[in-house]
Amino acid sequence: MADYQRIYDERAEAYDALVAREDHAQNLLAALRAIRPLEGIDVVETGAGTGRVTRMVAPFARSVRAFDRSAHMLDVARSRLAADGARNVALAVASHASLPVDDASADLALEGWAFGHAVGWNPSGWVAEVEAHVRELARTLRPGGTLVLIETQGTSVEEPFAGGHALEPLHRHLVTALGFAHRCVRTDYAFASLDEAVERVGFFFGDAMVARLRARGTTTLPECTGVYWR
Ligand SMILES: C[S@@+](CC[C@H](N)C(=O)[O-])C[C@H]1O[C@@H](n2cnc3c(N)ncnc32)[C@H](O)[C@@H]1O
């Protein structure tokens, strides 16, 4: 498995180039807007990384306060947001565990592809860790606010968790113990060429994924993404 922490500390540009190819059909924004209209709302985001979700919601929101523990990832987010001309986004280094945000000050609190790392990084304690992070995000919500988590349900698969996936226990916990509604959104990658796909995918998903890509011989890579809300 890739050393994700090192990627987030040292390879933010490569990460951003990979995720820029994801969700080429732009299904995720439509899914978010169906859950919670984004116009004029205040958003808090943790694990914002290079700003993929931040940039999705910023054009509609009144304000976005976005956090990540990697200053390196946020540097890329800052330059992408500046290029977009976004003026309503504040970025800062912070941990999921303690967000520098007042209680009850947001309409939407979210994370994308960030909480799931606890499953691999903290195998015996991820349930308590994820629950604490969910509570911390929920703390920031006004009454009637919406909490949204976005997590992978599998790469190179056409159905959620096809063939098994390390984050399936997280999915079950979010749905059965924490009461999240959920849906699967296809966020397939589309690359300009097979060479580009191989170059972008390998460092993050590993050699086995590159082999699968070569075997498929296509420039698209299916991805199932779980969107959870309550
Ligand atoms: C897979 S990236 C997702 C980034 C972004 N949300 C996106 O959609 O591309 C995971 C991010 O979570 C951040 N992260 C992991 N654990 C964290 C923690 N405990 N507190 C804050 N950020 C964390 C990492 O630094 C990384 O930027």
mmCIF file of C-alpha atoms and ligand atoms in Angstrom:
data_model
loop_
_atom_site.group_PDB
_atom_site.id
_atom_site.type_symbol
_atom_site.label_atom_id
_atom_site.label_comp_id
_atom_site.label_asym_id
_atom_site.label_seq_id
_atom_site.Cartn_x
_atom_site.Cartn_y
_atom_site.Cartn_z
ATOM 1 C CA MET A 1 0.000 0.000 0.000
ATOM 2 C CA ALA A 2 1.196 3.524 -0.782
ATOM 3 C CA ASP A 3 2.513 5.710 2.024
ATOM 4 C CA TYR A 4 -0.418 8.137 1.897
ATOM 5 C CA GLN A 5 0.873 10.350 4.673
ATOM 6 C CA ARG A 6 4.067 10.904 2.717
ATOM 7 C CA ILE A 7 2.084 11.648 -0.442
ATOM 8 C CA TYR A 8 0.078 14.296 1.441
ATOM 9 C CA ASP A 9 3.274 15.787 2.871
ATOM 10 C CA GLU A 10 5.358 15.713 -0.318
ATOM 11 C CA ARG A 11 3.389 14.994 -3.494
ATOM 12 C CA ALA A 12 0.397 17.299 -3.457
ATOM 13 C CA GLU A 13 0.784 18.278 -7.133
ATOM 14 C CA ALA A 14 0.798 14.630 -8.237
ATOM 15 C CA TYR A 15 -2.243 13.950 -6.036
ATOM 16 C CA ASP A 16 -4.070 16.924 -7.517
ATOM 17 C CA ALA A 17 -3.229 15.857 -11.081
ATOM 18 C CA LEU A 18 -4.759 12.430 -10.315
ATOM 19 C CA VAL A 19 -8.000 13.689 -8.753
ATOM 20 C CA ALA A 20 -8.405 16.309 -11.475
ATOM 21 C CA ARG A 21 -9.167 13.331 -13.749
ATOM 22 C CA GLU A 22 -11.776 11.881 -11.375
ATOM 23 C CA ASP A 23 -15.526 12.360 -11.739
ATOM 24 C CA HIS A 24 -15.246 13.476 -15.348
ATOM 25 C CA ALA A 25 -19.061 13.373 -15.583
ATOM 26 C CA GLN A 26 -19.319 15.739 -12.573
ATOM 27 C CA ASN A 27 -21.819 13.543 -10.772
ATOM 28 C CA LEU A 28 -20.632 14.478 -7.300
ATOM 29 C CA LEU A 29 -21.656 18.133 -7.416
ATOM 30 C CA ALA A 30 -25.158 17.157 -8.541
ATOM 31 C CA ALA A 31 -25.365 14.641 -5.689
ATOM 32 C CA LEU A 32 -24.277 17.249 -3.113
ATOM 33 C CA ARG A 33 -26.758 19.817 -4.425
ATOM 34 C CA ALA A 34 -29.582 17.266 -4.241
ATOM 35 C CA ILE A 35 -28.754 16.649 -0.573
ATOM 36 C CA ARG A 36 -28.321 20.299 0.385
ATOM 37 C CA PRO A 37 -28.700 23.306 -1.920
ATOM 38 C CA LEU A 38 -25.388 25.168 -1.734
ATOM 39 C CA GLU A 39 -26.519 28.698 -2.565
ATOM 40 C CA GLY A 40 -25.633 31.256 0.116
ATOM 41 C CA ILE A 41 -24.652 28.753 2.799
ATOM 42 C CA ASP A 42 -21.687 28.625 5.195
ATOM 43 C CA VAL A 43 -19.549 25.503 4.736
ATOM 44 C CA VAL A 44 -16.943 23.876 6.978
ATOM 45 C CA GLU A 45 -14.707 21.228 5.419
ATOM 46 C CA THR A 46 -12.045 19.041 6.984
ATOM 47 C CA GLY A 47 -9.420 17.020 5.109
ATOM 48 C CA ALA A 48 -9.743 19.492 2.238
ATOM 49 C CA GLY A 49 -6.404 18.488 0.686
ATOM 50 C CA THR A 50 -5.744 20.255 -2.614
ATOM 51 C CA GLY A 51 -9.286 21.622 -2.617
ATOM 52 C CA ARG A 52 -11.171 19.334 -4.990
ATOM 53 C CA VAL A 53 -14.429 19.503 -2.971
ATOM 54 C CA THR A 54 -13.700 23.033 -1.739
ATOM 55 C CA ARG A 55 -13.593 24.284 -5.325
ATOM 56 C CA MET A 56 -16.811 22.424 -6.112
ATOM 57 C CA VAL A 57 -18.860 24.148 -3.410
ATOM 58 C CA ALA A 58 -17.157 27.584 -3.297
ATOM 59 C CA PRO A 59 -18.906 29.101 -6.356
ATOM 60 C CA PHE A 60 -22.304 28.670 -4.664
ATOM 61 C CA ALA A 61 -21.562 29.073 -0.955
ATOM 62 C CA ARG A 62 -21.418 32.306 1.030
ATOM 63 C CA SER A 63 -18.308 31.111 2.853
ATOM 64 C CA VAL A 64 -16.107 28.025 3.017
ATOM 65 C CA ARG A 65 -13.728 27.366 5.904
ATOM 66 C CA ALA A 66 -11.531 24.466 4.831
ATOM 67 C CA PHE A 67 -8.920 22.634 6.918
ATOM 68 C CA ASP A 68 -6.280 19.988 6.469
ATOM 69 C CA ARG A 69 -3.377 18.890 8.595
ATOM 70 C CA SER A 70 -1.026 19.055 5.583
ATOM 71 C CA ALA A 71 0.167 22.579 4.813
ATOM 72 C CA HIS A 72 1.677 21.146 1.624
ATOM 73 C CA MET A 73 -1.756 20.029 0.341
ATOM 74 C CA LEU A 74 -3.299 23.364 1.301
ATOM 75 C CA ASP A 75 -0.608 25.242 -0.670
ATOM 76 C CA VAL A 76 -1.908 23.602 -3.842
ATOM 77 C CA ALA A 77 -5.513 24.278 -2.816
ATOM 78 C CA ARG A 78 -4.621 27.937 -2.294
ATOM 79 C CA SER A 79 -3.143 28.303 -5.774
ATOM 80 C CA ARG A 80 -6.077 26.484 -7.454
ATOM 81 C CA LEU A 81 -8.609 28.637 -5.582
ATOM 82 C CA ALA A 82 -6.690 31.813 -6.508
ATOM 83 C CA ALA A 83 -6.754 30.751 -10.161
ATOM 84 C CA ASP A 84 -10.530 30.254 -9.841
ATOM 85 C CA GLY A 85 -10.852 33.760 -8.387
ATOM 86 C CA ALA A 86 -12.494 32.396 -5.212
ATOM 87 C CA ARG A 87 -12.737 35.094 -2.526
ATOM 88 C CA ASN A 88 -14.993 33.353 -0.036
ATOM 89 C CA VAL A 89 -12.651 30.547 1.093
ATOM 90 C CA ALA A 90 -10.426 30.529 4.185
ATOM 91 C CA LEU A 91 -7.844 27.724 4.411
ATOM 92 C CA ALA A 92 -5.962 26.714 7.547
ATOM 93 C CA VAL A 93 -3.965 23.833 8.968
ATOM 94 C CA ALA A 94 -6.013 21.874 11.511
ATOM 95 C CA SER A 95 -6.833 18.318 12.503
ATOM 96 C CA HIS A 96 -10.237 16.638 12.129
ATOM 97 C CA ALA A 97 -10.088 16.233 15.911
ATOM 98 C CA SER A 98 -10.163 19.942 16.698
ATOM 99 C CA LEU A 99 -11.458 22.377 14.120
ATOM 100 C CA PRO A 100 -10.897 26.083 14.863
ATOM 101 C CA VAL A 101 -14.552 26.865 14.243
ATOM 102 C CA ASP A 102 -17.284 28.118 16.593
ATOM 103 C CA ASP A 103 -20.122 25.808 17.548
ATOM 104 C CA ALA A 104 -23.236 26.100 15.392
ATOM 105 C CA SER A 105 -21.682 28.351 12.743
ATOM 106 C CA ALA A 106 -22.121 26.313 9.529
ATOM 107 C CA ASP A 107 -24.993 25.043 7.381
ATOM 108 C CA LEU A 108 -22.993 22.238 5.778
ATOM 109 C CA ALA A 109 -20.055 20.385 7.335
ATOM 110 C CA LEU A 110 -18.244 17.875 5.159
ATOM 111 C CA GLU A 111 -15.198 15.773 4.448
ATOM 112 C CA GLY A 112 -14.090 13.989 1.295
ATOM 113 C CA TRP A 113 -11.975 10.825 1.189
ATOM 114 C CA ALA A 114 -10.319 11.764 4.499
ATOM 115 C CA PHE A 115 -12.028 10.015 7.457
ATOM 116 C CA GLY A 116 -11.611 6.615 5.792
ATOM 117 C CA HIS A 117 -7.858 6.734 6.330
ATOM 118 C CA ALA A 118 -8.497 5.946 9.999
ATOM 119 C CA VAL A 119 -9.385 2.366 9.014
ATOM 120 C CA GLY A 120 -5.879 1.700 7.689
ATOM 121 C CA TRP A 121 -3.933 3.998 10.005
ATOM 122 C CA ASN A 122 -5.670 3.007 13.243
ATOM 123 C CA PRO A 123 -6.935 -0.560 12.739
ATOM 124 C CA SER A 124 -7.895 -1.188 16.367
ATOM 125 C CA GLY A 125 -9.257 2.272 17.129
ATOM 126 C CA TRP A 126 -10.848 3.578 13.942
ATOM 127 C CA VAL A 127 -14.454 3.288 15.178
ATOM 128 C CA ALA A 128 -13.854 5.614 18.136
ATOM 129 C CA GLU A 129 -11.695 7.898 15.986
ATOM 130 C CA VAL A 130 -14.277 8.262 13.210
ATOM 131 C CA GLU A 131 -17.053 8.806 15.762
ATOM 132 C CA ALA A 132 -15.023 11.590 17.406
ATOM 133 C CA HIS A 133 -14.380 13.221 14.028
ATOM 134 C CA VAL A 134 -18.069 13.006 13.104
ATOM 135 C CA ARG A 135 -18.968 14.641 16.457
ATOM 136 C CA GLU A 136 -16.442 17.425 15.826
ATOM 137 C CA LEU A 137 -17.898 18.181 12.383
ATOM 138 C CA ALA A 138 -21.447 18.008 13.778
ATOM 139 C CA ARG A 139 -20.498 20.490 16.515
ATOM 140 C CA THR A 140 -19.976 23.171 13.858
ATOM 141 C CA LEU A 141 -23.520 22.824 12.451
ATOM 142 C CA ARG A 142 -26.412 25.180 13.081
ATOM 143 C CA PRO A 143 -29.771 23.591 13.854
ATOM 144 C CA GLY A 144 -31.030 22.100 10.587
ATOM 145 C CA GLY A 145 -27.478 21.836 9.240
ATOM 146 C CA THR A 146 -26.285 18.957 7.093
ATOM 147 C CA LEU A 147 -23.325 16.656 7.653
ATOM 148 C CA VAL A 148 -21.848 15.016 4.543
ATOM 149 C CA LEU A 149 -19.100 12.408 4.336
ATOM 150 C CA ILE A 150 -17.652 11.239 1.015
ATOM 151 C CA GLU A 151 -15.679 7.983 0.948
ATOM 152 C CA THR A 152 -14.539 5.546 -1.699
ATOM 153 C CA GLN A 153 -16.474 2.339 -2.257
ATOM 154 C CA GLY A 154 -13.893 0.985 -4.677
ATOM 155 C CA THR A 155 -11.631 1.852 -7.600
ATOM 156 C CA SER A 156 -11.714 -0.190 -10.811
ATOM 157 C CA VAL A 157 -15.123 -1.604 -9.849
ATOM 158 C CA GLU A 158 -18.557 -0.922 -11.306
ATOM 159 C CA GLU A 159 -20.528 -1.754 -8.136
ATOM 160 C CA PRO A 160 -19.868 -0.613 -4.538
ATOM 161 C CA PHE A 161 -17.402 -2.859 -2.700
ATOM 162 C CA ALA A 162 -17.339 -5.405 -5.555
ATOM 163 C CA GLY A 163 -14.818 -8.083 -4.614
ATOM 164 C CA GLY A 164 -14.522 -6.654 -1.077
ATOM 165 C CA HIS A 165 -12.940 -3.434 0.129
ATOM 166 C CA ALA A 166 -11.180 -2.257 3.300
ATOM 167 C CA LEU A 167 -13.726 0.549 3.792
ATOM 168 C CA GLU A 168 -16.798 -1.712 3.770
ATOM 169 C CA PRO A 169 -16.801 -1.873 7.614
ATOM 170 C CA LEU A 170 -16.726 1.936 7.691
ATOM 171 C CA HIS A 171 -19.731 2.018 5.349
ATOM 172 C CA ARG A 172 -21.647 -0.397 7.597
ATOM 173 C CA HIS A 173 -20.770 1.607 10.698
ATOM 174 C CA LEU A 174 -21.848 4.930 9.191
ATOM 175 C CA VAL A 175 -25.156 3.488 8.034
ATOM 176 C CA THR A 176 -26.122 1.163 10.867
ATOM 177 C CA ALA A 177 -24.553 2.745 13.977
ATOM 178 C CA LEU A 178 -24.364 6.431 13.077
ATOM 179 C CA GLY A 179 -27.585 6.745 11.102
ATOM 180 C CA PHE A 180 -26.282 8.173 7.845
ATOM 181 C CA ALA A 181 -28.387 7.985 4.689
ATOM 182 C CA HIS A 182 -26.270 7.080 1.678
ATOM 183 C CA ARG A 183 -26.057 6.664 -2.039
ATOM 184 C CA CYS A 184 -23.403 5.511 -4.461
ATOM 185 C CA VAL A 185 -22.193 7.990 -7.054
ATOM 186 C CA ARG A 186 -20.018 6.952 -9.995
ATOM 187 C CA THR A 187 -16.951 9.191 -10.049
ATOM 188 C CA ASP A 188 -15.069 7.473 -12.878
ATOM 189 C CA TYR A 189 -11.674 8.775 -13.940
ATOM 190 C CA ALA A 190 -11.084 9.718 -17.567
ATOM 191 C CA PHE A 191 -7.514 10.154 -18.810
ATOM 192 C CA ALA A 192 -6.254 11.584 -22.077
ATOM 193 C CA SER A 193 -4.335 8.384 -22.901
ATOM 194 C CA LEU A 194 -3.368 5.049 -21.411
ATOM 195 C CA ASP A 195 0.143 6.403 -20.809
ATOM 196 C CA GLU A 196 -1.286 9.309 -18.845
ATOM 197 C CA ALA A 197 -3.491 6.948 -16.841
ATOM 198 C CA VAL A 198 -0.531 4.760 -15.922
ATOM 199 C CA GLU A 199 1.580 7.780 -14.983
ATOM 200 C CA ARG A 200 -1.099 9.342 -12.758
ATOM 201 C CA VAL A 201 -2.493 6.217 -11.076
ATOM 202 C CA GLY A 202 0.591 4.209 -10.089
ATOM 203 C CA PHE A 203 2.034 6.280 -7.240
ATOM 204 C CA PHE A 204 -1.326 6.382 -5.424
ATOM 205 C CA PHE A 205 -3.106 3.117 -6.225
ATOM 206 C CA GLY A 206 -0.056 0.895 -6.745
ATOM 207 C CA ASP A 207 1.240 -1.570 -9.324
ATOM 208 C CA ALA A 208 -1.761 -3.919 -9.178
ATOM 209 C CA MET A 209 -4.065 -1.082 -10.247
ATOM 210 C CA VAL A 210 -1.699 -0.161 -13.074
ATOM 211 C CA ALA A 211 -1.767 -3.787 -14.221
ATOM 212 C CA ARG A 212 -5.593 -3.728 -14.175
ATOM 213 C CA LEU A 213 -5.582 -0.509 -16.179
ATOM 214 C CA ARG A 214 -3.278 -2.013 -18.780
ATOM 215 C CA ALA A 215 -5.435 -5.145 -18.934
ATOM 216 C CA ARG A 216 -8.571 -3.026 -19.465
ATOM 217 C CA GLY A 217 -6.717 -1.128 -22.178
ATOM 218 C CA THR A 218 -9.059 1.847 -21.794
ATOM 219 C CA THR A 219 -8.490 5.421 -20.710
ATOM 220 C CA THR A 220 -11.280 5.332 -18.131
ATOM 221 C CA LEU A 221 -11.158 3.874 -14.656
ATOM 222 C CA PRO A 222 -14.449 3.210 -12.888
ATOM 223 C CA GLU A 223 -14.818 4.443 -9.321
ATOM 224 C CA CYS A 224 -17.686 4.022 -6.874
ATOM 225 C CA THR A 225 -18.001 6.763 -4.277
ATOM 226 C CA GLY A 226 -20.256 6.691 -1.241
ATOM 227 C CA VAL A 227 -21.982 9.915 -0.241
ATOM 228 C CA TYR A 228 -23.311 9.776 3.336
ATOM 229 C CA TRP A 229 -25.474 12.424 4.958
ATOM 230 C CA ARG A 230 -27.641 13.153 7.951
HETATM 231 C C1 LIG B 1 -7.422 11.486 0.037
HETATM 232 S S1 LIG B 1 -7.019 13.106 0.587
HETATM 233 C C2 LIG B 1 -8.555 13.933 0.235
HETATM 234 C C3 LIG B 1 -8.343 15.390 -0.057
HETATM 235 C C4 LIG B 1 -9.562 16.111 -0.617
HETATM 236 N N1 LIG B 1 -10.672 16.091 0.315
HETATM 237 C C5 LIG B 1 -10.011 15.535 -1.948
HETATM 238 O O1 LIG B 1 -11.214 15.283 -2.095
HETATM 239 O O2 LIG B 1 -9.177 15.335 -2.839
HETATM 240 C C6 LIG B 1 -7.072 12.972 2.357
HETATM 241 C C7 LIG B 1 -6.717 14.287 3.057
HETATM 242 O O3 LIG B 1 -7.032 14.161 4.452
HETATM 243 C C8 LIG B 1 -6.016 14.820 5.184
HETATM 244 N N2 LIG B 1 -6.041 14.275 6.540
HETATM 245 C C9 LIG B 1 -5.818 12.999 6.925
HETATM 246 N N3 LIG B 1 -5.955 12.876 8.243
HETATM 247 C C10 LIG B 1 -6.262 14.110 8.717
HETATM 248 C C11 LIG B 1 -6.548 14.617 10.027
HETATM 249 N N4 LIG B 1 -6.533 13.835 11.104
HETATM 250 N N5 LIG B 1 -6.850 15.914 10.149
HETATM 251 C C12 LIG B 1 -6.869 16.740 9.053
HETATM 252 N N6 LIG B 1 -6.616 16.306 7.789
HETATM 253 C C13 LIG B 1 -6.320 15.001 7.636
HETATM 254 C C14 LIG B 1 -4.750 14.529 4.435
HETATM 255 O O4 LIG B 1 -3.708 15.438 4.756
HETATM 256 C C15 LIG B 1 -5.236 14.639 2.983
HETATM 257 O O5 LIG B 1 -5.072 15.947 2.483
#
